[in-house]
Amino acid sequence: MSFNGDIIDDSDEMETDTCRICRGEGTAEEPLYHPCKCSGSIKYVHQECLQEWLQHSQRKPTCELCKTPFKFTKLYAPDMPTRIPFFLLAEKLLDRIRSWIFLYQRLILVAFVWIIWLPLSTRYAVRVYFWLSDEMFETNNNTLAETIFLGGGLPVDPAAANATVVVPEPAAPSLGYTIKHMIFGDLVSDPLIEKLLDDTFEGQVITGLVIFVVALVFLIREWVLQNAAWNVNLPDPVRAVPVVDERPLGEQVMENIQPGLLDAPRRDREPANDAAVALRQDAPGDQDAGGAGHEAGVIDLVEEERDRLEFAARARQLVVEHFADAGPDRPNLVDLLAQHHREHQLEILRRQQNNEGELRQRHNLNDANRAPIDVEDGQEEQQPAVEVNAADAQMRLGQLNLDELMNDIAQPIEPEPEEEPEQEPEANVEEPGLWETVGAWLQEYIIGGDNQADAERLAGAIDVVDNFDAMMEPAARRLEDEEAVEDRDGEGDDDGDDFDGVLEFIGVRGPLSTLFQNGSFATVMMTGTLALALWVPYLIGKFVLMVMSHPVTFFGVLPIRVMAFIANQGVDIFIVVLMYGVFGVRLYIEISEQLTNITTTKYFPWLAFWLKDEADMRVISESWARIVERQNDATALLGGSGMNDIKLVLMNPAWLKYIHGGVVPDHTTAIDRVVAVFAGYLFLIVLGALYLSRWSKKKGNRRMSMALERVIVEVLGQAGAILKVIVIIAIELVVFPLFCGILLDVALLPLFDGASIASRWEFTLNHPFVSVFLHWFAGTCYMFHFALFVSMCREIVRPGLLFFIRDPNDPNFHPIRDVLDRPVLMQLRKIIISAFIYCSLICICLGGVVYGLRCVVGGGILPIHWAWNGTMGEAPIELLMYQVFMAYLLKFFKPSGVVENSWEFFFRKAASVLRLTSFILGREVPLEQGKLIFRSPIDWMLSFFRDPQGIEPIRSADEINETASQVLFLRDGEFVRAPSSDSVHLRKERHEFVVVNKDNRRLDGKEDTPEDLKDTTVVYTPPHFRVRIACLLAGIWMYATACGLFVTLGPLLLGREIFEAVTDPERPMNDVISFTFGAYIFCAAYMVGEFLVTNREHIRQKYLKLVHSFSHPQEFIRKIIGIYISAGKFVYVYAALGFVIPSLLGLTIELYIVIPLHLYYSAEQPIIHVIQSWALGLLYCRGIYKISSTIRPNSRLETALASTFANGYARPNARVASNKIIKPAVLFFGVFLLAPVLIVFAAQFALRTDVSQDVLVASYRLIYPAILLLLLIIFCYRAVRRVCSSWNTRLRDEVYLVGMQLHNHADD
Amino acid sequence: MYKKPSAKGGTAIRRLMTEYKQLINDGPDGISAGPIDEDNFFEWECLIQGPEDTPFEGGVFPATLTFPKDYPLSPPTMKFTCEMFHPNVYKDGTVCISILHPPGDDPNMYESASERWSPIQSVEKILISVMSMLAEPNDESGANIDACKVWRNDRAEYGRIVKANVRKTLGL
């Protein structure tokens, strides 16, 4: 192609008008339009180009620059009739209906597959699993529990056996049954359908659970894998491998290379053993750079490590290739590698020149450090080998590098720290017993291998991990940010695509086969998952339990039973197949015989059914009967030959019966099954433990395990970690709150009328799920609030005071990692300790108060009246209060701020009284560091008026007599070193609270390491420190109790008093409402008081002005009038908005909807409760306003309200409110309320007939619903019209549209 | 019913040719652009002069423009072939600027629709926009977070890095 000629031909083409999209000129066929206000070079456009662009960009037809909407008119075919012909209409309508039907059929099908088929098959699968295992194992009809605990073997005597058989009680209603009855009641009467429905519900529950559990396990696995990078204790092949090798490295390398010449692949693998060692050997060189501990240094190190690993990977490839060629020319190889290494060094140098000078220096230093290794001939071979090893190391997870590196940093002096632990299993000469082995495994993989590394090293390593983590964080975040930015472009269409994908997967779109394919796939997955996760453990668990309960019977009888079972089933299946086979063959023969007789053509035998007359049909049916008869004969024949019950089997195969449920007596209870499944899992865990411990012993003899074995070990390790996480999380999130909730319930029992532990237990037995959930929920709430309290205290007190409670906001706090890192026993100990603390807190602090209250005050206050005796009167005013005022009140008071302030006040006061300000709040108060000694009571009294600063301090009691002054200040107490931050790392070897002097020097004469001084501060502790702390804790409790009682009991008692005065004393008011009411009064009093206090100056001024104006009557009158006017405005606006409009709305709804319904359902005289309609109207108003402001923000109503209250809620703008809101609303509702009355009145007047009173009443009553109906009809009619016309237009467009005509902007 | 153009590439090539011609005849200062290979009109090379009174002053920055087959309905992509330290240029040189983003809703609401690509835009306008972007980075929608940080916190350092890059592009 050559465009040159075209491009340079003429230059005045620019002057002609061109399309702004394709830059082409207008032609006769494709003229240029100017459809918008744009001018200049982008004035003109081709219609076609514009349409293409609009279609492409999916935007509204407006100009993207000047926003002018493009004007298109439709061009219809000239032969379009004015009215669309009826046939066309009908045809299109049918088309539409057909497609709807197809769509709904499809939807129903999809719903069937996912809501019925999948759950049902899941349910059946579960049944089949249990049946299979039960049939195989059941030795008698005892329940599993009886079998296990009573030790009943096979019954010897049938009679005795019958005696022991427990008559199956009517089974407790299943979960699905209960749910179904909750939802549907007794809608279906057919037992089969009911059974199916039950099964479906149960299946849905099971399916949901399975999906939930799988997702949960998957998520936890992700977490574990993410955190495992830092987990020092996961079984890690490379880490595990290195074993002490005293020989010099060079020798090892030589050994590695020599066999390598003979056996390339093996050589490839072998050095992995030394990878860690080799890397470590390298480490000291790097240490020079990293030891300084700069962030940059470490990152450099990492990068360099990566560089070298990359290089190493290439080197390794070289080696592999080399040996693949397999020439025995070793020197060449060494040269090759050395050369390669030099190239690599050159490359690094070249790259470094891009960096800043400082970095360059450090790298050069590094290279300098490493240079001798390169130069020395004797170690020439060592270097490549090291690289090869490193390459193998790189084959493992990338994270390993970091891991190794970290340890290097942590242990610069010990080059081979990992070796020590591995000796232990070998040193253990005794063969460990089963439980010892399991214990070892538990220690190694669950408890976390604390025995492998002594605490010091672990602590050091973890510390380094954290530091390193902190350093890496900026880099990691940067990476994430980059990814996020890169992702942003692609985000736009993702949601739509995702939704389409989901639709396609569930089969709403796409071919129908996909639906069934996916459905079958899901079913298979589901049944497979259930088989693996439920059935296999169940089987194993049952097996194990039986073996353990009565092994002799078991081994004697079970094989026979299993064999019998398999044989039975095999025979069943064989006979079924055989019978149907025989049956089929006979049928075929018979039919073809008959058909050859009666039909003219034998090639289309089935046509005969259609063609032949009744006589022929009779022949066929006769022959059919004969076939059946013969088949029965055959069955009898077979039955005669010694097989049992074949007919029975044929008609009712046991599995079929079982699937339909309940026919086979089900003598295994749900609890038995749960126990069995748990036992199975336990057994599997033990098995895994045994395997792992065997593996870890085997690895001792330096034979690398097989790949499969390694995979198994890895999977088991992961499973162990996941299990650990699940167990700990379950304990912390489920068991612990449950425990708290139960305690809480016990502690708060006196609050409830007639509640006792026995009644609670009964409730739990009757409604186990509800009870467990309620207790769990209460416990969770309690723990949440406790955590809130702790975090509030953290904000008040000195940082570091609460170092023993983990701060969840600490950036270094990684719960999952902690779970993975810490031994299970340690975590359990921690949990038990905190359980103890919580327990005592609940029992003493809450229970003590509540029980104490009951003892002291007696029945006057407790129990609380929880009973709901209906609302107060007809109007739900109390609900209204909750709904409307609560939000404003909370916003106004900000309870959290109030609580925090009050606690801050308490801590300040308490600390100052107890001389703990320095310790608790971290402020140094010199006066607290000793006590004043007064020589006489007068001095003590005088001290209140004297400045204490002038008193001279003395050090010891001996000095008292030496000083002359009347008041002395005796210093006592001591300074201690305390943590200065809540995120400090606790170490075993570091003692907290070491006694120091004021300058942070130890008084016990020991030397401090930098570690000891990290994150510490010096605080003062007075004498009797523990007593003071105990006092403080008691004070906290008393303060909390007092505050709590005041805040709860005060309003409650006030509210009760008021309600008792107002309402029927026989029906005591609900205490929640009493409390709320009392609280409102308290709050109102508080608000008024606060207003008066804060604005007292303002009020005084106003008052003075008023008083002043007395002397000027005119001004006084003006002022008075002004006050009246603003008060009048206030009252007007609030009365209208708060009372009139809601009342009108409530009344309208009452008249139009409630009363007609009321009349329809009962003949009673309807009564309109004004207050109730007002209350409801207020709620409706609020609801309507909320909805309208969400749907359409900045509506007229909203702006009107905003401008009404622009000057604050105290000074509403009456004019705006009147014009924009009140007048229209009153007019609107007035018309609606009065118009019907007027209509009836007018009708009566016009007809001039005397109507009876009844008719008149009826007509007044009915006119409202009639008008409502009329309005509804009009509305519906218009809606239908709109739909029809739009459909008409669409149809017209579909059939007759031939094109669009773009219009230029100027000409209209 | 309107018919679609038979060959999309045809429109694109015709338009690209027109734009090329226009750039040759009276292209603005500091910008030059054209197809790398006259057989392939969808790959252009362009040179942008660093705007004056900015750290980029004195530099000449090469970039490639890659046009889609449905140009001008979809925007081209632009990628600097030299090292570029700028908040709105990815580390691989891809330019992130609103005029090069296809129309449609921007999930981040950074850019209004009128700032984005439409057939009204042209190569010339893209290059002018990129030039002004060099002068005034938009740190709301950063592409290179490092550059964003440096630009925001340490303008002197930013200028130093950019100048070093300029020298490097000039082969100094």
PDB file of N, CA, C and O in Angstrom, chain A residues 670-721:
ATOM      1  N   ALA A 670     -29.663 -39.274  65.698  1.00  0.00           N
ATOM      2  CA  ALA A 670     -28.805 -38.245  65.126  1.00  0.00           C
ATOM      3  C   ALA A 670     -27.548 -38.069  65.968  1.00  0.00           C
ATOM      4  O   ALA A 670     -26.449 -37.889  65.438  1.00  0.00           O
ATOM      5  N   ILE A 671     -27.726 -38.169  67.277  1.00  0.00           N
ATOM      6  CA  ILE A 671     -26.559 -37.967  68.141  1.00  0.00           C
ATOM      7  C   ILE A 671     -25.534 -39.061  67.903  1.00  0.00           C
ATOM      8  O   ILE A 671     -24.327 -38.803  67.838  1.00  0.00           O
ATOM      9  N   ASP A 672     -26.036 -40.302  67.726  1.00  0.00           N
ATOM     10  CA  ASP A 672     -25.109 -41.395  67.416  1.00  0.00           C
ATOM     11  C   ASP A 672     -24.286 -41.048  66.183  1.00  0.00           C
ATOM     12  O   ASP A 672     -23.086 -41.253  66.121  1.00  0.00           O
ATOM     13  N   ARG A 673     -24.994 -40.535  65.202  1.00  0.00           N
ATOM     14  CA  ARG A 673     -24.287 -40.255  63.942  1.00  0.00           C
ATOM     15  C   ARG A 673     -23.250 -39.167  64.143  1.00  0.00           C
ATOM     16  O   ARG A 673     -22.131 -39.253  63.653  1.00  0.00           O
ATOM     17  N   VAL A 674     -23.646 -38.131  64.852  1.00  0.00           N
ATOM     18  CA  VAL A 674     -22.687 -37.049  65.100  1.00  0.00           C
ATOM     19  C   VAL A 674     -21.471 -37.600  65.826  1.00  0.00           C
ATOM     20  O   VAL A 674     -20.326 -37.317  65.459  1.00  0.00           O
ATOM     21  N   VAL A 675     -21.735 -38.424  66.837  1.00  0.00           N
ATOM     22  CA  VAL A 675     -20.617 -39.000  67.586  1.00  0.00           C
ATOM     23  C   VAL A 675     -19.739 -39.808  66.661  1.00  0.00           C
ATOM     24  O   VAL A 675     -18.505 -39.692  66.672  1.00  0.00           O
ATOM     25  N   ALA A 676     -20.386 -40.600  65.806  1.00  0.00           N
ATOM     26  CA  ALA A 676     -19.602 -41.447  64.912  1.00  0.00           C
ATOM     27  C   ALA A 676     -18.766 -40.606  63.963  1.00  0.00           C
ATOM     28  O   ALA A 676     -17.587 -40.887  63.724  1.00  0.00           O
ATOM     29  N   VAL A 677     -19.358 -39.547  63.411  1.00  0.00           N
ATOM     30  CA  VAL A 677     -18.610 -38.712  62.474  1.00  0.00           C
ATOM     31  C   VAL A 677     -17.421 -38.075  63.187  1.00  0.00           C
ATOM     32  O   VAL A 677     -16.303 -38.056  62.670  1.00  0.00           O
ATOM     33  N   PHE A 678     -17.667 -37.608  64.405  1.00  0.00           N
ATOM     34  CA  PHE A 678     -16.559 -36.999  65.143  1.00  0.00           C
ATOM     35  C   PHE A 678     -15.473 -38.018  65.412  1.00  0.00           C
ATOM     36  O   PHE A 678     -14.292 -37.736  65.280  1.00  0.00           O
ATOM     37  N   ALA A 679     -15.906 -39.214  65.788  1.00  0.00           N
ATOM     38  CA  ALA A 679     -14.924 -40.257  66.041  1.00  0.00           C
ATOM     39  C   ALA A 679     -14.118 -40.522  64.784  1.00  0.00           C
ATOM     40  O   ALA A 679     -12.891 -40.688  64.835  1.00  0.00           O
ATOM     41  N   GLY A 680     -14.816 -40.527  63.648  1.00  0.00           N
ATOM     42  CA  GLY A 680     -14.112 -40.759  62.389  1.00  0.00           C
ATOM     43  C   GLY A 680     -13.071 -39.696  62.147  1.00  0.00           C
ATOM     44  O   GLY A 680     -11.917 -39.992  61.798  1.00  0.00           O
ATOM     45  N   TYR A 681     -13.462 -38.445  62.352  1.00  0.00           N
ATOM     46  CA  TYR A 681     -12.495 -37.377  62.135  1.00  0.00           C
ATOM     47  C   TYR A 681     -11.315 -37.496  63.088  1.00  0.00           C
ATOM     48  O   TYR A 681     -10.163 -37.316  62.704  1.00  0.00           O
ATOM     49  N   LEU A 682     -11.631 -37.835  64.336  1.00  0.00           N
ATOM     50  CA  LEU A 682     -10.571 -37.982  65.326  1.00  0.00           C
ATOM     51  C   LEU A 682      -9.597 -39.056  64.879  1.00  0.00           C
ATOM     52  O   LEU A 682      -8.372 -38.878  64.931  1.00  0.00           O
ATOM     53  N   PHE A 683     -10.172 -40.159  64.413  1.00  0.00           N
ATOM     54  CA  PHE A 683      -9.325 -41.255  63.963  1.00  0.00           C
ATOM     55  C   PHE A 683      -8.445 -40.810  62.803  1.00  0.00           C
ATOM     56  O   PHE A 683      -7.250 -41.080  62.754  1.00  0.00           O
ATOM     57  N   LEU A 684      -9.058 -40.085  61.874  1.00  0.00           N
ATOM     58  CA  LEU A 684      -8.281 -39.620  60.720  1.00  0.00           C
ATOM     59  C   LEU A 684      -7.153 -38.704  61.174  1.00  0.00           C
ATOM     60  O   LEU A 684      -6.034 -38.764  60.660  1.00  0.00           O
ATOM     61  N   ILE A 685      -7.459 -37.855  62.158  1.00  0.00           N
ATOM     62  CA  ILE A 685      -6.427 -36.945  62.652  1.00  0.00           C
ATOM     63  C   ILE A 685      -5.285 -37.725  63.249  1.00  0.00           C
ATOM     64  O   ILE A 685      -4.108 -37.472  62.988  1.00  0.00           O
ATOM     65  N   VAL A 686      -5.651 -38.720  64.059  1.00  0.00           N
ATOM     66  CA  VAL A 686      -4.599 -39.531  64.678  1.00  0.00           C
ATOM     67  C   VAL A 686      -3.790 -40.231  63.612  1.00  0.00           C
ATOM     68  O   VAL A 686      -2.562 -40.292  63.666  1.00  0.00           O
ATOM     69  N   LEU A 687      -4.501 -40.736  62.601  1.00  0.00           N
ATOM     70  CA  LEU A 687      -3.814 -41.434  61.509  1.00  0.00           C
ATOM     71  C   LEU A 687      -2.827 -40.491  60.842  1.00  0.00           C
ATOM     72  O   LEU A 687      -1.660 -40.837  60.598  1.00  0.00           O
ATOM     73  N   GLY A 688      -3.293 -39.298  60.547  1.00  0.00           N
ATOM     74  CA  GLY A 688      -2.414 -38.319  59.919  1.00  0.00           C
ATOM     75  C   GLY A 688      -1.230 -38.022  60.797  1.00  0.00           C
ATOM     76  O   GLY A 688      -0.083 -37.921  60.329  1.00  0.00           O
ATOM     77  N   ALA A 689      -1.481 -37.938  62.088  1.00  0.00           N
ATOM     78  CA  ALA A 689      -0.390 -37.654  63.013  1.00  0.00           C
ATOM     79  C   ALA A 689       0.645 -38.757  62.964  1.00  0.00           C
ATOM     80  O   ALA A 689       1.852 -38.503  62.868  1.00  0.00           O
ATOM     81  N   LEU A 690       0.147 -39.967  62.983  1.00  0.00           N
ATOM     82  CA  LEU A 690       1.074 -41.101  62.941  1.00  0.00           C
ATOM     83  C   LEU A 690       1.899 -41.059  61.675  1.00  0.00           C
ATOM     84  O   LEU A 690       3.121 -41.217  61.691  1.00  0.00           O
ATOM     85  N   TYR A 691       1.216 -40.812  60.576  1.00  0.00           N
ATOM     86  CA  TYR A 691       1.917 -40.802  59.306  1.00  0.00           C
ATOM     87  C   TYR A 691       2.996 -39.733  59.306  1.00  0.00           C
ATOM     88  O   TYR A 691       4.138 -39.977  58.922  1.00  0.00           O
ATOM     89  N   LEU A 692       2.618 -38.565  59.775  1.00  0.00           N
ATOM     90  CA  LEU A 692       3.575 -37.461  59.759  1.00  0.00           C
ATOM     91  C   LEU A 692       4.761 -37.763  60.653  1.00  0.00           C
ATOM     92  O   LEU A 692       5.906 -37.475  60.301  1.00  0.00           O
ATOM     93  N   SER A 693       4.487 -38.352  61.794  1.00  0.00           N
ATOM     94  CA  SER A 693       5.606 -38.614  62.689  1.00  0.00           C
ATOM     95  C   SER A 693       6.512 -39.672  62.063  1.00  0.00           C
ATOM     96  O   SER A 693       7.730 -39.602  62.176  1.00  0.00           O
ATOM     97  N   ARG A 694       5.910 -40.636  61.387  1.00  0.00           N
ATOM     98  CA  ARG A 694       6.728 -41.643  60.720  1.00  0.00           C
ATOM     99  C   ARG A 694       7.585 -40.985  59.651  1.00  0.00           C
ATOM    100  O   ARG A 694       8.758 -41.235  59.515  1.00  0.00           O
ATOM    101  N   TRP A 695       6.928 -40.074  58.944  1.00  0.00           N
ATOM    102  CA  TRP A 695       7.637 -39.403  57.858  1.00  0.00           C
ATOM    103  C   TRP A 695       8.801 -38.594  58.412  1.00  0.00           C
ATOM    104  O   TRP A 695       9.900 -38.610  57.902  1.00  0.00           O
ATOM    105  N   SER A 696       8.531 -37.915  59.534  1.00  0.00           N
ATOM    106  CA  SER A 696       9.589 -37.061  60.049  1.00  0.00           C
ATOM    107  C   SER A 696      10.734 -37.906  60.587  1.00  0.00           C
ATOM    108  O   SER A 696      11.869 -37.468  60.642  1.00  0.00           O
ATOM    109  N   LYS A 697      10.412 -39.141  60.985  1.00  0.00           N
ATOM    110  CA  LYS A 697      11.520 -40.009  61.394  1.00  0.00           C
ATOM    111  C   LYS A 697      12.291 -40.493  60.168  1.00  0.00           C
ATOM    112  O   LYS A 697      13.496 -40.581  60.166  1.00  0.00           O
ATOM    113  N   LYS A 698      11.522 -40.777  59.168  1.00  0.00           N
ATOM    114  CA  LYS A 698      12.153 -41.336  57.978  1.00  0.00           C
ATOM    115  C   LYS A 698      13.073 -40.328  57.325  1.00  0.00           C
ATOM    116  O   LYS A 698      14.117 -40.667  56.797  1.00  0.00           O
ATOM    117  N   LYS A 699      12.663 -39.086  57.392  1.00  0.00           N
ATOM    118  CA  LYS A 699      13.463 -38.085  56.694  1.00  0.00           C
ATOM    119  C   LYS A 699      14.818 -37.967  57.361  1.00  0.00           C
ATOM    120  O   LYS A 699      15.737 -37.366  56.821  1.00  0.00           O
ATOM    121  N   GLY A 700      14.919 -38.550  58.568  1.00  0.00           N
ATOM    122  CA  GLY A 700      16.197 -38.457  59.268  1.00  0.00           C
ATOM    123  C   GLY A 700      17.319 -39.125  58.512  1.00  0.00           C
ATOM    124  O   GLY A 700      18.467 -38.693  58.604  1.00  0.00           O
ATOM    125  N   ASN A 701      17.025 -40.154  57.763  1.00  0.00           N
ATOM    126  CA  ASN A 701      18.121 -40.841  57.093  1.00  0.00           C
ATOM    127  C   ASN A 701      18.402 -40.277  55.714  1.00  0.00           C
ATOM    128  O   ASN A 701      18.861 -40.973  54.816  1.00  0.00           O
ATOM    129  N   ARG A 702      18.095 -39.030  55.540  1.00  0.00           N
ATOM    130  CA  ARG A 702      18.543 -38.230  54.397  1.00  0.00           C
ATOM    131  C   ARG A 702      18.042 -38.732  53.068  1.00  0.00           C
ATOM    132  O   ARG A 702      18.485 -38.298  52.029  1.00  0.00           O
ATOM    133  N   ARG A 703      17.133 -39.669  53.053  1.00  0.00           N
ATOM    134  CA  ARG A 703      16.562 -40.089  51.774  1.00  0.00           C
ATOM    135  C   ARG A 703      15.421 -39.151  51.465  1.00  0.00           C
ATOM    136  O   ARG A 703      14.498 -39.017  52.258  1.00  0.00           O
ATOM    137  N   MET A 704      15.487 -38.547  50.340  1.00  0.00           N
ATOM    138  CA  MET A 704      14.384 -37.652  50.007  1.00  0.00           C
ATOM    139  C   MET A 704      13.158 -38.507  49.724  1.00  0.00           C
ATOM    140  O   MET A 704      13.238 -39.510  49.025  1.00  0.00           O
ATOM    141  N   SER A 705      12.019 -38.080  50.289  1.00  0.00           N
ATOM    142  CA  SER A 705      10.812 -38.877  50.100  1.00  0.00           C
ATOM    143  C   SER A 705      10.324 -38.772  48.669  1.00  0.00           C
ATOM    144  O   SER A 705      10.743 -37.913  47.906  1.00  0.00           O
ATOM    145  N   MET A 706       9.420 -39.641  48.368  1.00  0.00           N
ATOM    146  CA  MET A 706       8.848 -39.588  47.029  1.00  0.00           C
ATOM    147  C   MET A 706       7.946 -38.373  46.891  1.00  0.00           C
ATOM    148  O   MET A 706       7.494 -37.808  47.873  1.00  0.00           O
ATOM    149  N   ALA A 707       7.703 -38.021  45.645  1.00  0.00           N
ATOM    150  CA  ALA A 707       6.899 -36.818  45.408  1.00  0.00           C
ATOM    151  C   ALA A 707       5.521 -36.965  46.027  1.00  0.00           C
ATOM    152  O   ALA A 707       5.022 -36.062  46.682  1.00  0.00           O
ATOM    153  N   LEU A 708       4.954 -38.152  45.862  1.00  0.00           N
ATOM    154  CA  LEU A 708       3.609 -38.378  46.384  1.00  0.00           C
ATOM    155  C   LEU A 708       3.586 -38.186  47.890  1.00  0.00           C
ATOM    156  O   LEU A 708       2.728 -37.527  48.455  1.00  0.00           O
ATOM    157  N   GLU A 709       4.615 -38.748  48.499  1.00  0.00           N
ATOM    158  CA  GLU A 709       4.679 -38.662  49.950  1.00  0.00           C
ATOM    159  C   GLU A 709       4.791 -37.214  50.388  1.00  0.00           C
ATOM    160  O   GLU A 709       4.165 -36.787  51.350  1.00  0.00           O
ATOM    161  N   ARG A 710       5.595 -36.467  49.656  1.00  0.00           N
ATOM    162  CA  ARG A 710       5.755 -35.065  50.010  1.00  0.00           C
ATOM    163  C   ARG A 710       4.422 -34.327  49.888  1.00  0.00           C
ATOM    164  O   ARG A 710       4.072 -33.501  50.724  1.00  0.00           O
ATOM    165  N   VAL A 711       3.699 -34.669  48.815  1.00  0.00           N
ATOM    166  CA  VAL A 711       2.394 -34.016  48.640  1.00  0.00           C
ATOM    167  C   VAL A 711       1.488 -34.354  49.818  1.00  0.00           C
ATOM    168  O   VAL A 711       0.829 -33.483  50.394  1.00  0.00           O
ATOM    169  N   ILE A 712       1.487 -35.625  50.202  1.00  0.00           N
ATOM    170  CA  ILE A 712       0.629 -36.033  51.317  1.00  0.00           C
ATOM    171  C   ILE A 712       1.015 -35.269  52.563  1.00  0.00           C
ATOM    172  O   ILE A 712       0.171 -34.747  53.287  1.00  0.00           O
ATOM    173  N   VAL A 713       2.314 -35.179  52.783  1.00  0.00           N
ATOM    174  CA  VAL A 713       2.772 -34.490  53.994  1.00  0.00           C
ATOM    175  C   VAL A 713       2.341 -33.035  53.954  1.00  0.00           C
ATOM    176  O   VAL A 713       1.860 -32.479  54.949  1.00  0.00           O
ATOM    177  N   GLU A 714       2.469 -32.443  52.779  1.00  0.00           N
ATOM    178  CA  GLU A 714       2.092 -31.035  52.663  1.00  0.00           C
ATOM    179  C   GLU A 714       0.600 -30.856  52.945  1.00  0.00           C
ATOM    180  O   GLU A 714       0.198 -29.960  53.688  1.00  0.00           O
ATOM    181  N   VAL A 715      -0.192 -31.750  52.329  1.00  0.00           N
ATOM    182  CA  VAL A 715      -1.638 -31.655  52.537  1.00  0.00           C
ATOM    183  C   VAL A 715      -1.970 -31.831  54.005  1.00  0.00           C
ATOM    184  O   VAL A 715      -2.768 -31.102  54.586  1.00  0.00           O
ATOM    185  N   LEU A 716      -1.307 -32.810  54.634  1.00  0.00           N
ATOM    186  CA  LEU A 716      -1.590 -33.047  56.046  1.00  0.00           C
ATOM    187  C   LEU A 716      -1.185 -31.854  56.882  1.00  0.00           C
ATOM    188  O   LEU A 716      -1.890 -31.464  57.811  1.00  0.00           O
ATOM    189  N   GLY A 717      -0.061 -31.274  56.533  1.00  0.00           N
ATOM    190  CA  GLY A 717       0.385 -30.099  57.273  1.00  0.00           C
ATOM    191  C   GLY A 717      -0.622 -28.980  57.160  1.00  0.00           C
ATOM    192  O   GLY A 717      -0.992 -28.349  58.146  1.00  0.00           O
ATOM    193  N   GLN A 718      -1.084 -28.767  55.925  1.00  0.00           N
ATOM    194  CA  GLN A 718      -2.083 -27.721  55.711  1.00  0.00           C
ATOM    195  C   GLN A 718      -3.341 -28.031  56.497  1.00  0.00           C
ATOM    196  O   GLN A 718      -3.920 -27.153  57.149  1.00  0.00           O
ATOM    197  N   ALA A 719      -3.757 -29.308  56.421  1.00  0.00           N
ATOM    198  CA  ALA A 719      -4.984 -29.681  57.113  1.00  0.00           C
ATOM    199  C   ALA A 719      -4.825 -29.430  58.600  1.00  0.00           C
ATOM    200  O   ALA A 719      -5.730 -28.938  59.264  1.00  0.00           O
ATOM    201  N   GLY A 720      -3.644 -29.757  59.118  1.00  0.00           N
ATOM    202  CA  GLY A 720      -3.395 -29.519  60.539  1.00  0.00           C
ATOM    203  C   GLY A 720      -3.523 -28.056  60.878  1.00  0.00           C
ATOM    204  O   GLY A 720      -4.173 -27.686  61.850  1.00  0.00           O
ATOM    205  N   ALA A 721      -2.913 -27.214  60.028  1.00  0.00           N
ATOM    206  CA  ALA A 721      -2.967 -25.778  60.302  1.00  0.00           C
ATOM    207  C   ALA A 721      -4.404 -25.278  60.242  1.00  0.00           C
ATOM    208  O   ALA A 721      -4.845 -24.510  61.103  1.00  0.00           O
TER     209      ALA A 721
END
